[in-house]
């Protein structure tokens, strides 16, 4: 049985960054969890177009609480927690998968 990976992130108004991250993570993420904290741009629709499970969260000015809420929705063996403005370098998705 192979190990599975959840990509988990918190986002608000990240439509400019999200496609780059999600494209770069396609080869290593078996599940994508996006906790949206009140976006008014296309963040939610972009995330959903990549197959992400999107959960709405009312921001309480508590990053730890938001991160824990996002993690609560993951269902895979390992969690890769990234920010929406990050990107996995070409070739490194396979390395992440192998490491897991």
Coordinates of C-alpha atoms in Angstrom, one line a residue:
X1 CA 0.0 0.0 0.0
X2 CA 1.4 3.4 -0.9
X3 CA 1.5 6.4 1.4
X4 CA -0.9 9.2 0.7
X5 CA -0.4 12.9 1.1
X6 CA -2.8 15.8 1.9
X7 CA -1.8 19.3 0.7
X8 CA -3.3 21.7 3.3
X9 CA -3.4 25.5 3.2
X10 CA -5.1 28.5 4.5
X11 CA -6.1 31.1 1.9
X12 CA -7.7 34.5 1.5
X13 CA -7.7 36.3 -1.9
X14 CA -5.0 34.1 -3.3
X15 CA -6.3 33.8 -6.9
X16 CA -3.0 35.2 -8.3
X17 CA -0.9 32.6 -6.5
X18 CA -3.0 29.5 -6.1
X19 CA -2.7 28.1 -9.7
X20 CA 1.1 28.1 -9.5
X21 CA 1.1 26.2 -6.2
X22 CA -1.6 23.7 -7.2
X23 CA 0.0 23.0 -10.5
X24 CA 3.3 22.3 -8.8
X25 CA 1.8 20.0 -6.3
X26 CA -0.3 17.8 -8.6
X27 CA 2.2 14.9 -8.6
X28 CA 2.5 14.6 -4.9
X29 CA -0.9 15.6 -3.4
X30 CA -3.6 12.9 -3.2
X31 CA -6.0 15.4 -1.6
X32 CA -6.1 19.2 -1.5
X33 CA -7.6 21.0 1.5
X34 CA -8.1 24.7 1.3
X35 CA -9.4 26.6 4.3
X36 CA -10.8 29.9 2.9
X37 CA -10.9 32.8 5.4
X38 CA -13.2 35.1 3.5
X39 CA -11.9 35.5 -0.1
X40 CA -13.7 38.0 -2.4
X41 CA -11.7 37.0 -5.5
X42 CA -11.7 33.7 -7.4
X43 CA -9.7 31.8 -4.8
X44 CA -12.5 29.3 -4.1
X45 CA -13.4 28.6 -7.7
X46 CA -9.8 28.1 -8.6
X47 CA -9.2 25.7 -5.7
X48 CA -12.3 23.8 -6.7
X49 CA -11.2 23.6 -10.3
X50 CA -8.1 21.7 -9.1
X51 CA -10.3 19.3 -7.1
X52 CA -9.7 20.9 -3.8
X53 CA -12.0 20.4 -0.9
X54 CA -12.7 24.0 0.2
X55 CA -13.9 24.8 3.7
X56 CA -15.1 28.3 4.8
X57 CA -13.7 29.7 8.0
X58 CA -14.4 32.9 9.8
X59 CA -11.1 34.5 10.6
X60 CA -10.6 35.1 14.4
X61 CA -7.1 36.7 14.1
X62 CA -5.6 33.4 15.3
X63 CA -3.4 31.6 12.8
X64 CA -2.9 28.5 15.0
X65 CA -6.7 28.1 15.2
X66 CA -7.1 28.4 11.5
X67 CA -4.2 25.9 10.8
X68 CA -5.7 23.4 13.2
X69 CA -9.1 23.7 11.6
X70 CA -7.5 23.1 8.1
X71 CA -5.6 20.1 9.5
X72 CA -8.8 18.7 10.9
X73 CA -10.2 18.2 7.4
X74 CA -7.2 16.2 6.1
X75 CA -7.7 12.4 5.6
X76 CA -4.4 11.1 4.2
X77 CA -1.4 9.6 5.9
X78 CA 0.9 12.6 5.6
X79 CA 0.2 16.4 5.5
X80 CA 2.1 18.8 3.4
X81 CA 1.2 22.3 4.8
X82 CA 2.1 25.1 2.5
X83 CA 1.2 28.7 1.9
X84 CA -0.6 29.8 -1.3
X85 CA 2.3 31.9 -2.4
X86 CA 4.7 28.9 -2.3
X87 CA 5.6 26.5 -5.1
X88 CA 7.2 23.1 -5.4
X89 CA 10.2 23.2 -7.6
X90 CA 10.1 21.1 -10.8
X91 CA 11.1 17.5 -10.0
X92 CA 10.6 17.9 -6.2
X93 CA 7.1 16.6 -6.1
X94 CA 8.4 13.1 -6.8
X95 CA 11.0 13.6 -4.1
X96 CA 8.2 14.5 -1.6
X97 CA 6.2 11.5 -2.6
X98 CA 9.3 9.2 -2.3
X99 CA 10.1 10.7 1.1
X100 CA 6.6 10.0 2.4

